[in-house]
XYZ file of C-alpha atoms in Angstrom:
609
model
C 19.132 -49.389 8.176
C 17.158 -48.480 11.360
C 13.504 -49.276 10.492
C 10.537 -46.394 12.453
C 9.388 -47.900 15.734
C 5.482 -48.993 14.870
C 2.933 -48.256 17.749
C 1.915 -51.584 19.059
C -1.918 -53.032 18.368
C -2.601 -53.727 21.841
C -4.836 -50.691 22.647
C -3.719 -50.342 26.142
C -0.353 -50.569 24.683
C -0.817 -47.919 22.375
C -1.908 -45.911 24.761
C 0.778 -46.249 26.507
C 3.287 -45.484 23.682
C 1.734 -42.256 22.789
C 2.530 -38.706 24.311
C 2.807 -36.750 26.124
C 4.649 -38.796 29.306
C 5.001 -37.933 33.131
C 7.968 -37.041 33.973
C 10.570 -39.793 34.934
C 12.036 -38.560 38.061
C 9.346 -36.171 39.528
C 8.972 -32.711 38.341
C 10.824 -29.848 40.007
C 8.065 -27.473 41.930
C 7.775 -23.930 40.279
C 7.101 -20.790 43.442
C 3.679 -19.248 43.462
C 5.582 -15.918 42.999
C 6.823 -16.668 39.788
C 3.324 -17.746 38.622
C 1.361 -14.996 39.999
C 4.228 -12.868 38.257
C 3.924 -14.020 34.907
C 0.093 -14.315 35.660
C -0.067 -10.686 36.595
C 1.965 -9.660 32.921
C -0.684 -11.678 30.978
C -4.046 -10.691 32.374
C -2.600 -7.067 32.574
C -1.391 -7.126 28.574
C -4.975 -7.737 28.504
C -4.745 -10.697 25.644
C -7.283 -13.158 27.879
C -9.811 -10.813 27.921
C -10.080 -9.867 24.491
C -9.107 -13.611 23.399
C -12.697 -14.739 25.267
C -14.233 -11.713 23.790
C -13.494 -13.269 19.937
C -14.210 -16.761 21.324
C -17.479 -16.041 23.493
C -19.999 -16.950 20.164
C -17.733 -19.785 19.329
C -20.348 -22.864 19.025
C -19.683 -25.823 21.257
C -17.831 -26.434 24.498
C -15.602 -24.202 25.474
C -12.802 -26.025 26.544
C -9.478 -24.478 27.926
C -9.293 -20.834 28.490
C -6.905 -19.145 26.254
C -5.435 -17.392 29.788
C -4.748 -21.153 31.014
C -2.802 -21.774 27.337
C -0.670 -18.911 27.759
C 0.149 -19.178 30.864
C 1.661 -23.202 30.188
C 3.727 -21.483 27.062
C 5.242 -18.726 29.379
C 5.675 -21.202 32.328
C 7.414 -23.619 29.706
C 9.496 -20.705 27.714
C 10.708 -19.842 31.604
C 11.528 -23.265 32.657
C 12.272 -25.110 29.612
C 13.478 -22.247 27.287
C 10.762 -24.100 24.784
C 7.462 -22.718 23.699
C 5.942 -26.191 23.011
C 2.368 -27.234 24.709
C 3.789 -30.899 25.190
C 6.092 -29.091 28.071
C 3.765 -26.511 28.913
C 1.167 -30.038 30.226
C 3.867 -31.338 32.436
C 4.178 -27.771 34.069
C 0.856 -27.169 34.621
C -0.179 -30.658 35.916
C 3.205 -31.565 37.313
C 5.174 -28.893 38.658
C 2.804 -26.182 40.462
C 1.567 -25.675 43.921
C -1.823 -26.122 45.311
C -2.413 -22.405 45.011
C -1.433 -22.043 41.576
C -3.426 -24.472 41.126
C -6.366 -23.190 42.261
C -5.457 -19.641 40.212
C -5.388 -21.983 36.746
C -8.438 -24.053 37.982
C -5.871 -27.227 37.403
C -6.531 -30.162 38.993
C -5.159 -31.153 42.594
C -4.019 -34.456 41.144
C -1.937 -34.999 37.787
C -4.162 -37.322 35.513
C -4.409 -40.516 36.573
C -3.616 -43.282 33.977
C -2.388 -42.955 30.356
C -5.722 -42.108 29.002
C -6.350 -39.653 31.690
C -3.201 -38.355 30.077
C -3.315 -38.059 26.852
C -7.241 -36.416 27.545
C -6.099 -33.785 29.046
C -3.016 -32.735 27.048
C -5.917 -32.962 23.889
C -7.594 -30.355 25.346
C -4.225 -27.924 25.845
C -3.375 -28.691 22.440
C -7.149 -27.951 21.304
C -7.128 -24.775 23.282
C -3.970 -23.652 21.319
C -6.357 -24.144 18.201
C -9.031 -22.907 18.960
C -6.691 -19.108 19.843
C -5.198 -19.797 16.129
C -8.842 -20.503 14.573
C -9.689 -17.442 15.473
C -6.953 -15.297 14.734
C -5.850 -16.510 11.469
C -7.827 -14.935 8.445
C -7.537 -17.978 6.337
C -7.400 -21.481 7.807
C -6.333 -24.589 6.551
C -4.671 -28.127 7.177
C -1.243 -26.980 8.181
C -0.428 -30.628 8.887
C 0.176 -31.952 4.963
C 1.696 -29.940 2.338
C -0.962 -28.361 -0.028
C -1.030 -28.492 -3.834
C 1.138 -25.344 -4.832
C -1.939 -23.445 -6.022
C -4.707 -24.057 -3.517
C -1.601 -22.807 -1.617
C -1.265 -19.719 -3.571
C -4.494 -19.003 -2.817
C -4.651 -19.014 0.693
C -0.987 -16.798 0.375
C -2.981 -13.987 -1.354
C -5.896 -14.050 1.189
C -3.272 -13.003 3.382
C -1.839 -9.878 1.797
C -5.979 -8.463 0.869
C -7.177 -5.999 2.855
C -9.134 -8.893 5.023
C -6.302 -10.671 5.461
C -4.195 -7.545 6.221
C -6.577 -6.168 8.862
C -6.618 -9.679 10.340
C -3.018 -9.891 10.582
C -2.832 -6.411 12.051
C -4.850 -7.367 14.763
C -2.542 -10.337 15.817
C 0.491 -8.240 15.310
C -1.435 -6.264 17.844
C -2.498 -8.930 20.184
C 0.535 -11.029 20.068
C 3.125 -7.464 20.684
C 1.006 -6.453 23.955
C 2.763 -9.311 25.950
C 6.123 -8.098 24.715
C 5.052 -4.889 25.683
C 3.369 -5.470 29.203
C 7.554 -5.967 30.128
C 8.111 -2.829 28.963
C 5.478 -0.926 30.448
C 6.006 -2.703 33.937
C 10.149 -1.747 33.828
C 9.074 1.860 33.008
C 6.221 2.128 35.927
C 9.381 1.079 38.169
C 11.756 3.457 36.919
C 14.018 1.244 35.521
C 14.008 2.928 32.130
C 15.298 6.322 33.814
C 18.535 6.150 32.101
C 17.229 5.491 28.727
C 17.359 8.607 26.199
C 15.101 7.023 23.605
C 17.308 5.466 21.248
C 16.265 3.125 19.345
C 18.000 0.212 17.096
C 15.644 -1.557 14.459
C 16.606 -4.672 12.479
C 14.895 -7.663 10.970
C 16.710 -11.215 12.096
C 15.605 -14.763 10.605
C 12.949 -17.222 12.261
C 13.441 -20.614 11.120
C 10.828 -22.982 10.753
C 10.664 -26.819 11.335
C 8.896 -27.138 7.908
C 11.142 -27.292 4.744
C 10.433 -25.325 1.697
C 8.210 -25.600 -1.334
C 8.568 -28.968 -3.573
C 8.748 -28.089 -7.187
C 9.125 -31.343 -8.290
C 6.118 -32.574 -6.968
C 4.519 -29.593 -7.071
C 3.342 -29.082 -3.956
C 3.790 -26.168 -1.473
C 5.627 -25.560 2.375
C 3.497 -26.494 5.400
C 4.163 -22.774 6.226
C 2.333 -21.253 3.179
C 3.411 -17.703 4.130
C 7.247 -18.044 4.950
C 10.063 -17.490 2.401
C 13.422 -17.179 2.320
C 15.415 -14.572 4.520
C 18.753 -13.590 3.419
C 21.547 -11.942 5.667
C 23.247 -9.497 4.262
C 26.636 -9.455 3.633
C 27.080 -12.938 3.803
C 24.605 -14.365 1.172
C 23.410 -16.673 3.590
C 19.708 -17.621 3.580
C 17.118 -19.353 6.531
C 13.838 -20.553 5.856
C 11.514 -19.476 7.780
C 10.216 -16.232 8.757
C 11.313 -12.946 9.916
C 11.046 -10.962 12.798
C 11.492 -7.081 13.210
C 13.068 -6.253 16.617
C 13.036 -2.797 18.109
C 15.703 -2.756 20.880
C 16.512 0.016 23.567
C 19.880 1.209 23.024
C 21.745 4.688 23.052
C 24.466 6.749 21.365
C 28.017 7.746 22.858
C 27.591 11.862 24.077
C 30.791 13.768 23.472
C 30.897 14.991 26.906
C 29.799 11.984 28.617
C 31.051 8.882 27.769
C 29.250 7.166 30.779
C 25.907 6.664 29.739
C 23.207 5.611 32.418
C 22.440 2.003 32.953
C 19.047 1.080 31.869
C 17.856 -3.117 30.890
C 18.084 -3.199 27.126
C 15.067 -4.907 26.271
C 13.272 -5.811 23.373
C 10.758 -2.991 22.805
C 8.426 -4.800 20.627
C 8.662 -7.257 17.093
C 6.585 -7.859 13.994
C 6.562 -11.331 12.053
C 6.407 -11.441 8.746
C 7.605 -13.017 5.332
C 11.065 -12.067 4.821
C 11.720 -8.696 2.470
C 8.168 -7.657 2.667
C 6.834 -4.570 4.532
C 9.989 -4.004 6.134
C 9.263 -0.356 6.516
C 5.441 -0.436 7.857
C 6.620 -3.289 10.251
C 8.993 -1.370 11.948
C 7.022 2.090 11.679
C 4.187 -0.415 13.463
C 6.472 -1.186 16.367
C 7.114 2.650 16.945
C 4.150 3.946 17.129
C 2.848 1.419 20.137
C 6.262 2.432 22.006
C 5.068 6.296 21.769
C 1.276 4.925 22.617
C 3.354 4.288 26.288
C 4.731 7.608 26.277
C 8.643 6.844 26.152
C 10.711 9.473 24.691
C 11.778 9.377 21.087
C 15.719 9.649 20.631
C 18.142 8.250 17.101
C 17.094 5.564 15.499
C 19.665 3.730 13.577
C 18.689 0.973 10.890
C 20.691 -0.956 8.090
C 20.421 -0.475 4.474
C 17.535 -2.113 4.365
C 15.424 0.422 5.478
C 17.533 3.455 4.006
C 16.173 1.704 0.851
C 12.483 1.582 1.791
C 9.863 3.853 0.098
C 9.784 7.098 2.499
C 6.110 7.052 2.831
C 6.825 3.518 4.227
C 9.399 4.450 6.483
C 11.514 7.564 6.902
C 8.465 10.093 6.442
C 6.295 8.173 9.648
C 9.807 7.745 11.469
C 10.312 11.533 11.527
C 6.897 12.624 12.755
C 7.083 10.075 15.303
C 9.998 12.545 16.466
C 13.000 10.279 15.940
C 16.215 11.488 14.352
C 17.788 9.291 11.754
C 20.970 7.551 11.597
C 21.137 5.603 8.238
C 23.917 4.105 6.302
C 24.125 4.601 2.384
C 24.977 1.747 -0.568
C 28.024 2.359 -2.586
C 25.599 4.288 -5.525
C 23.892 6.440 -2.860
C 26.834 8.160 -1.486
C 27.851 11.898 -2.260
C 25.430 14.045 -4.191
C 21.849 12.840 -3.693
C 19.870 15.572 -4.921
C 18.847 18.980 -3.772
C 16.296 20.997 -2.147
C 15.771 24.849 -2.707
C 19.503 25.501 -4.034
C 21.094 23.899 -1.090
C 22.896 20.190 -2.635
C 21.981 17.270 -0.099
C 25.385 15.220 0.278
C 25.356 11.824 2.031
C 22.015 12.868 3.925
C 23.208 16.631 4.392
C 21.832 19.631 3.347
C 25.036 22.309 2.174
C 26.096 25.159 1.040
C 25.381 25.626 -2.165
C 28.496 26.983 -2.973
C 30.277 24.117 -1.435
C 33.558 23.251 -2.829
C 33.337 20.296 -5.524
C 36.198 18.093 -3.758
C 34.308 18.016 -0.173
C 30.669 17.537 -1.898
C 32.102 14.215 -4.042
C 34.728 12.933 -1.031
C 32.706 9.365 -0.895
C 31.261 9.420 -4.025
C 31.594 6.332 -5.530
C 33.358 4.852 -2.319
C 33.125 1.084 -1.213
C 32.563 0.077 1.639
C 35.987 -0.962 2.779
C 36.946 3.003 2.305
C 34.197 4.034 4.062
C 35.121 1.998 7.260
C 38.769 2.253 7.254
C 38.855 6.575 6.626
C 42.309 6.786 5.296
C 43.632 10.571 6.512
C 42.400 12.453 3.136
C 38.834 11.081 3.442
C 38.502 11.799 7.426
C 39.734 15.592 6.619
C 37.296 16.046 3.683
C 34.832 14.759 6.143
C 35.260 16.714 8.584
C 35.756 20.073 6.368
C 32.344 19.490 5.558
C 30.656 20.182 9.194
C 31.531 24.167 8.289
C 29.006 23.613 4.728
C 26.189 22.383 6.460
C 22.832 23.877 7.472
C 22.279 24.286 11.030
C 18.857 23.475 12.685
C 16.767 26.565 13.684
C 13.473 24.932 14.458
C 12.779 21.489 15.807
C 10.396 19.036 13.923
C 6.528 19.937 14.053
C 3.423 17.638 14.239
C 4.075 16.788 10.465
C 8.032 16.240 11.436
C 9.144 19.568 9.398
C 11.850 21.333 10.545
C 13.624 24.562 9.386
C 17.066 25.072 8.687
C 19.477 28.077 8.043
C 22.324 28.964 6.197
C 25.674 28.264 7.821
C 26.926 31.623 6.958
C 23.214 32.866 9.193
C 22.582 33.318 13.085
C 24.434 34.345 15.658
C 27.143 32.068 15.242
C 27.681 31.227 11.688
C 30.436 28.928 10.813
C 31.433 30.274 6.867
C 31.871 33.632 5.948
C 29.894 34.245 2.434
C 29.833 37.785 0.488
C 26.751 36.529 -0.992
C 25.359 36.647 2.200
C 26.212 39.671 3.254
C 25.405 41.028 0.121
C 21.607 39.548 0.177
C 21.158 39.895 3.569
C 23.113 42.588 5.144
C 23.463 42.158 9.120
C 23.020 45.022 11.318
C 25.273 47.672 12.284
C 27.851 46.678 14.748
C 28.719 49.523 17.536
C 32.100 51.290 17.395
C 32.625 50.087 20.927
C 31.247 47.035 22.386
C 30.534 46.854 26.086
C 31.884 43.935 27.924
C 29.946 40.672 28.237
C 30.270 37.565 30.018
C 30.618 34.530 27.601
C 28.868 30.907 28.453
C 31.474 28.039 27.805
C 28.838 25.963 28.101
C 26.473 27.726 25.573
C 27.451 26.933 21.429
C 25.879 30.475 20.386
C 28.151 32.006 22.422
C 31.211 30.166 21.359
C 31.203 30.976 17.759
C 34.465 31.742 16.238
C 35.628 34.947 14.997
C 35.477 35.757 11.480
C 39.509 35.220 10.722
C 39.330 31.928 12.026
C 35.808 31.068 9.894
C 36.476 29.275 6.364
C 35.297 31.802 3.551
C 32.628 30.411 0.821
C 34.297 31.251 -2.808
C 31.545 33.083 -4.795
C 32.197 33.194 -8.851
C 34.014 36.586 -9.753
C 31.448 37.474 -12.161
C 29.224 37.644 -9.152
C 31.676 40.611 -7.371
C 31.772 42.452 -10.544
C 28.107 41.574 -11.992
C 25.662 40.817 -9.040
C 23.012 38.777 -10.446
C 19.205 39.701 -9.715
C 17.706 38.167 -6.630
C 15.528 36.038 -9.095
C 18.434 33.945 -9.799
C 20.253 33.042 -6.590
C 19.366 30.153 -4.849
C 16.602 30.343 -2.592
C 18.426 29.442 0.252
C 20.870 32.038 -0.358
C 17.552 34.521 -0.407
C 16.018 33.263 2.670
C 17.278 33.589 6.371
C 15.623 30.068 6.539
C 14.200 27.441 4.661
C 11.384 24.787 5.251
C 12.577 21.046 5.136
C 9.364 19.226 5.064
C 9.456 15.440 6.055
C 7.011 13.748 3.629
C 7.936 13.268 -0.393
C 4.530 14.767 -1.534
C 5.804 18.224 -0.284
C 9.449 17.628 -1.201
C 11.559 15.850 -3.573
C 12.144 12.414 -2.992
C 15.456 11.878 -2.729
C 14.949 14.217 0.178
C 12.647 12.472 2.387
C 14.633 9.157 1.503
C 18.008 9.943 2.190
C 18.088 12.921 4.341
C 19.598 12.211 8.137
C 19.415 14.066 11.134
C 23.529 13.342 11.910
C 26.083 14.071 9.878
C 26.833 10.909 8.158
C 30.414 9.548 8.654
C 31.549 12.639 10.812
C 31.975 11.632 14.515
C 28.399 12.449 16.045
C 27.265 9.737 13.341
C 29.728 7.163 14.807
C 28.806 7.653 17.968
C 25.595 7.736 17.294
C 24.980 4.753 14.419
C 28.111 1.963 15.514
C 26.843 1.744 19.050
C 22.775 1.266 18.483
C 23.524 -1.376 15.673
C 25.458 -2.861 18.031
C 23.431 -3.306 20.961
C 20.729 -4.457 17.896
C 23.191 -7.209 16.937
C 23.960 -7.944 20.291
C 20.318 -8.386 21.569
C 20.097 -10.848 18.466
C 22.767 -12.650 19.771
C 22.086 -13.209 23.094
C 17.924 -14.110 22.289
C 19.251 -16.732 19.896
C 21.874 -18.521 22.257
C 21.185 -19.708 25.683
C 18.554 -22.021 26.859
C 16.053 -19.225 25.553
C 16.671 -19.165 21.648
C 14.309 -18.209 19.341
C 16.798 -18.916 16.722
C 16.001 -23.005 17.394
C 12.795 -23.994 15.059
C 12.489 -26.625 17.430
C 11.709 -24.718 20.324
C 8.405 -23.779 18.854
C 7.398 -26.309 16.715
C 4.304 -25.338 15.757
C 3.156 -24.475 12.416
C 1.654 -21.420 11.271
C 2.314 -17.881 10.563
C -0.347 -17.517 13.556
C 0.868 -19.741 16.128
C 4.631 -18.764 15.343
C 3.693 -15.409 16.204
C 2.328 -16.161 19.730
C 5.145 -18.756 20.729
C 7.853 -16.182 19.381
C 5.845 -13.527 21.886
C 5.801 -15.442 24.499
C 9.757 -16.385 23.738
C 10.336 -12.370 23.931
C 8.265 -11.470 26.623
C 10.521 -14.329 28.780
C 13.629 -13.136 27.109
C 12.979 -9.479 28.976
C 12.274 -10.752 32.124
C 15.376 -12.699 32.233
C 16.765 -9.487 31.194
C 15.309 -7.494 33.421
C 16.238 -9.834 36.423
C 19.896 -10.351 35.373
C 20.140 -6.317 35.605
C 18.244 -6.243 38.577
C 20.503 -8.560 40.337
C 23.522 -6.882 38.759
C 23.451 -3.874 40.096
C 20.908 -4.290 43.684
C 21.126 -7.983 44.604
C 18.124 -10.321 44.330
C 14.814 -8.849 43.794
C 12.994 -8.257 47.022
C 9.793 -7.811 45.903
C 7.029 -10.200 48.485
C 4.930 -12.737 46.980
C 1.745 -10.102 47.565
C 3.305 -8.216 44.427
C 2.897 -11.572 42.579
C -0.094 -12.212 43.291
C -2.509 -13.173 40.801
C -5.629 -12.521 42.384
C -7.931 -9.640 41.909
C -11.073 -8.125 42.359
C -12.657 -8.525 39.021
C -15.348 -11.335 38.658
C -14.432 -14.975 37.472
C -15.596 -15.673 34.017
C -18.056 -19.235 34.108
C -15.999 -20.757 31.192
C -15.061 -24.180 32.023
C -11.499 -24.992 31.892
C -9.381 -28.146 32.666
C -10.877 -29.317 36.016
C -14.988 -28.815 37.281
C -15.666 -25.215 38.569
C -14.988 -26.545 42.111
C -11.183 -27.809 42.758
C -10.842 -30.916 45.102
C -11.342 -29.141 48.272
C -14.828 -27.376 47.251
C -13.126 -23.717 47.144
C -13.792 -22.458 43.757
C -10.644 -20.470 41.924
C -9.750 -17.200 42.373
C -10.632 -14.467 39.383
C -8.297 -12.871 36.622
C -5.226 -11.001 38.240
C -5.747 -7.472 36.949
C-alpha cells in the first residue's frame, strides 16, 4: 500500500515541496497579438470595470486586479485548455513578452526563489477570491464539507429573492465574455450567413467534489449542485448544468446550400440541474436580441416543451422566434382547442377535420414516430390541407392571427360551411387574362377540383344551424392566437408550434438545429478544450465554476472562429495594431502584482477599450 508523500520539516524544504513550480524546460513564449487580442475581448465585455466598481470600498489592500486574473484564466484556457490559476501563474510570469508585460503590470523577472514563488501565486489565487467574495450572495468555507443543514441553509439563501438577484447579476457578468465573441464576429460580418436559428439545450458540468454523505450526514463541497440526468439513457453526472444557446439553421426547400457562418456558442447559464430550465434559456435570448441579431426557429428537447409557458414558450414567442418542439408519447394528437379550431400535435385545424388524420400519432411511441411507416407519413401529410394558415405575423405581445384553410385567396379545402357563412364575391362571367407568379404561393393555389372537400354533417345541408352555434372560427374570416396562457388556454401557449410537427418543414427545420446543438456539445467537451473534464477547472463553487466555464466558452469560440477563418480565407491577417491592448482611457492606481513602475521606470499602459 503506497503511503501519501509527507512535506518535509525542514522549512526551506517545505518550501520547496509546495506549489506552484517553474516550469522544467523553459516556458514556450506566447505573441503580444494574442494577448492584446484576448486583452481587447475582456476590457471591451466590460467585466474589469464593473468588477473594480464592486471591489473599490473593499477594506484593505487591494491586491491583484480582477482584469490581471482573467486575463491568466483566458491565457491558460488558450494554451493549456485548463482554467486553473496554478497554470494561469506560469503564463503570466513565465511565458509573456516584455510588452505584455508591461500591459499586465507583471514583473520583468519571474520570482526569484521558492518563496518569491509561492508569494506571488498567493496573491493570483487571492485575487480569484476576492472576484468570488463579491459575487457570491452567500459565502462560506467551500474547502470542508458542511453539516447537511447549515448547508441547507446557505442552499435556500440562494434561491430568495437576494440570492436570486445576486445570481442574476453573475449570470450577467460572467455571459458578457461569451458574448464579447459574438458581438466582435458580427461587427466583422462573419455572421452574414446566419438566419437566426437557434438550438437550446442543457448539457452536464461535472464537478471535482463528490456528492452529499448521508451516512455521516454531512453535505457536497458544492452546496448548490445536484444530479443531472441525460435523457434517454438514464445516465446521471454530478455536477452542474449548463444551458447552451448555439447558432445553427434549418434546411430551406429550395436551397439546400445554406451560407457558411462560425457556429458559436451564443451565450450559457449555470445552474442546478432540472431547475429553471425555462427562465435560463429565455435569459440567454433576450441578451442575443439586446445585440440586435435576427430571431429565426428555435428548436429545444422535451425538456422545455414541458416547461410552464409563462417560463418559456410565452417569452420565446415575443422575443419573435418560431418554435420547433418535440412532444412525449401522452402529448401527441389532440391537445386541446382554441375557438372551435382542435390543436393537433402543435397545429391549429379544421374543425371539421376528419377523425383518422386528427388521432394519426395519438398514442404513438417514439420508435413510430421516427421510423414513419407509409400509412403514418400519408396521414401526415393529408393534414397540411386542415391547417390554419398565417395571415398576420406576431405583434409586440407575440400574437398572431390565423385563417381558415378554406379562407384567402388561395385556400387549400373546399367547405360548404364556408361558403355558406361567408359567401365570397361574385366571380365575372369572363375573366381577363393574367400573368401568374411561379414564384408567388397566392398565386399558385390550386383549383377547386383538385382541393380536398371538408365533409359537413347532413343535418347541416338540410337544417343550417344558427350562427350562434358554429364554431367561431367557422364565423370569423380570422381568429386571434394570442401567445401568453392568461389570454388563452393553456394547452395552447404550451404546445402550440410555429411548423408543422412531423411534416417535412419540421424535419428540416427541428433534426438539423438539435444537431448542430449536440454537435457543439461534442466538440466543447473533447479536445484539449473540454469543459466536460472537472479537472480542468477545479475550483469550487457555483461562483467560480461559472467564471472558469466562461472563460472555457469564450476560448472555445475563438478557436472556432479561427478554425473557420482559416478554412475558408487562409490565416488571419489582421496586424498586431488590431491587437493591441492599449487605449486612451486613464490607468486605474490599483496596485497589482509588481510596483506602479516596471523595471525600466516606464509605467504600464491603461485598459484596452
Amino acid at each position: 500500500m503506497m503511503r501519501r508523500p509527507q512535506a518535509p520539516d525542514d522549512p526551506a524544504a517545505r518550501i520547496r515541496w509546495l506549489r506552484p513550480k517553474p516550469p522544467l524546460s523553459g516556458a514556450a513564449k506566447i505573441p503580444d497579438s494574442k494577448v492584446g487580442q484576448l486583452l481587447t475581448l475582456l476590457d471591451r465585455s466590460g467585466i474589469p470595470r464593473e468588477l473594480e466598481e464592486l471591489l473599490k470600498d473593499r477594506p484593505g489592500p487591494k491586491g491583484v486586479r480582477p482584469r490581471v486574473v482573467l486575463a491568466g484564466l483566458l491565457l491558460s484556457a488558450y494554451y493549456t485548455g485548463r482554467a486553473t490559476v496554478a497554470d494561469a501563474w506560469r503564463i503570466l510570469h513565465y511565458s509573456l513578452e516584455p510588452r505584455a508585460r508591461a500591459w499586465l503590470n507583471i514583473p520583468d523577472r519571474p520570482p526569484a526563489g521558492p518563496s518569491a514563488r509561492i508569494a506571488s501565486s498567493k496573491r493570483l489565487y487571492r485575487g480569484l477570491d476576492t472576484i468570488t467574495t463579491v459575487l457570491d450572495p452567500v459565502r462560506h468555507d467551500r474547502r470542508s464539507r458542511l453539516p447537511q443543514r447549515h448547508a441547507d441553509f446557505h442552499a435556500a439563501i440562494w434561491d430568495s429573492s437576494e440570492g436570486r438577484t445576486a445570481a442574476a447579476r453573475l449570470q450577467t457578468l460572467a455571459n458578457r465574455l461569451v458574448l464579447a465573441t459574438v458581438r466582435m464576429a458580427h461587427q466583422r460580418g462573419h455572421l452574414r450567413g446566419w438566419n437566426g436559428d437557434v438550438g437550446v439545450d442543457a448539457t452536464s458540468v461535472p464537478v471535482v467534489a463528490h456528492p452529499d454523505n448521508r451516512r455521516r450526514g454531512t453535505a457536497s463541497v458544492e452546496i448548490t449542485a445536484g444530479w443531472h440526468f441525460k435523457g434517454g439513457t438514464g445516465d446521471k453526472t454530478f455536477g452542474y448544468s449548463a444551458t447552451l444557446a448555439i447558432a445553427a439553421h434549418h434546411r430551406d426547400h429550395d436551397d439546400e446550400t445554406p451560407k457558411a457562418y462560425p457556429q458559436l456558442c451564443l451565450g450559457f447559464e449555470l445552474d442546478t440541474p432540472t431547475v429553471r430550465t425555462g427562465p435560463n434559456a429565455v435569459t440567454i435570448l433576450t441578451q442575443i436580441a439586446e445585440l440586435g441579431l435576427p430571431a429565426g426557429i428555435l428548436a429545444a428537447d422535451r425538456a422545455y416543451t414541458g416547461c410552464s409557458p409563462l417560463s418559456f414558450q410565452t417569452p420565446v414567442r415575443r422575443l419573435g422566434y418560431r418554435l420547433a418542439l418535440d412532444y412525449k408519447v401522452k402529448e401527441r394528437g389532440l391537445q386541446g382547442s382554441w375557438r372551435g379550431a382542435p390543436l393537433v400535435d402543435g397545429s391549429l385545424m379544421c374543425p371539421l377535420t376528419p377523425a383518422p388524420l386528427i388521432h394519426a400519432t395519438t398514442g404513438a411511441d417514439d420508435d413510430t414516430v421516427r421510423l414513419r411507416s407509409d400509412e403514418l407519413r400519408e396521414k401526415i401529410e393529408a393534414r397540411a390541407s386542415y391547417h390554419f394558415k398565417l395571415k398576420e405575423g406576431p405583434d409586440a405581445r407575440g400574437a398572431i392571427r390565423m385563417q381558415c384553410p378554406a379562407s384567402g385567396p388561395s385556400p387549400s379545402v373546399n367547405c360548404a360551411r364556408r361558403d355558406r357563412l361567408r359567401p365570397r364575391a361574385s366571380t365575372p362571367t369572363a375573366m381577363p387574362a393574367r400573368v401568374i407568379d411561379l414564384s408567388n404561393p397566392l398565386g399558385r393555389a390550386l383549383p377547386a377540383a383538385a382541393r380536398p372537400t371538408v365533409h359537413i354533417p347532413e343535418t347541416e345541408h338540410f337544417a343550417p344551424p344558427p350562427t350562434e352555434a358554429m364554431p367561431q372560427v367557422c364565423c370569423a374570416g380570422s381568429i386571434t392566437v394570442p401567445a401568453d396562457a392568461e389570454a388563452a388556454d393553456w394547452r395552447l401557449a404550451k404546445y402550440r408550434q410555429d411548423v408543422p410537427y412531423l411534416h417535412t418543414p419540421w424535419l428540416n427545420a427541428y433534426r438539423p438545429i438539435r444537431s448542430h446543438n449536440e454537435g457543439a456539445n461534442g466538440r466543447f467537451k473533447s479536445g484539449t478544450l473540454d469543459i466536460g473534464n472537472s479537472k480542468h477547472r477545479p475550483a469550487p463553487g457555483q461562483v467560480t465554476q461559472t467564471l472558469l466555464l466562461a472563460v472555457m466558452l469564450t476560448v472555445a469560440n475563438l478557436t472556432v472562429l479561427e478554425a473557420w477563418l482559416t478554412e475558408r480565407a487562409g490565416p488571419d491577417h489582421l496586424t498586431e495594431a488590431d491587437y493591441d491592448a492599449t487605449g486612451p482611457l486613464p490607468p486605474l492606481t490599483t496596485q497589482v502584482i509588481a510596483s506602479p513602475a516596471t523595471a525600466n521606470g516606464r509605467h504600464p499602459p491603461p485598459d484596452a477599450r
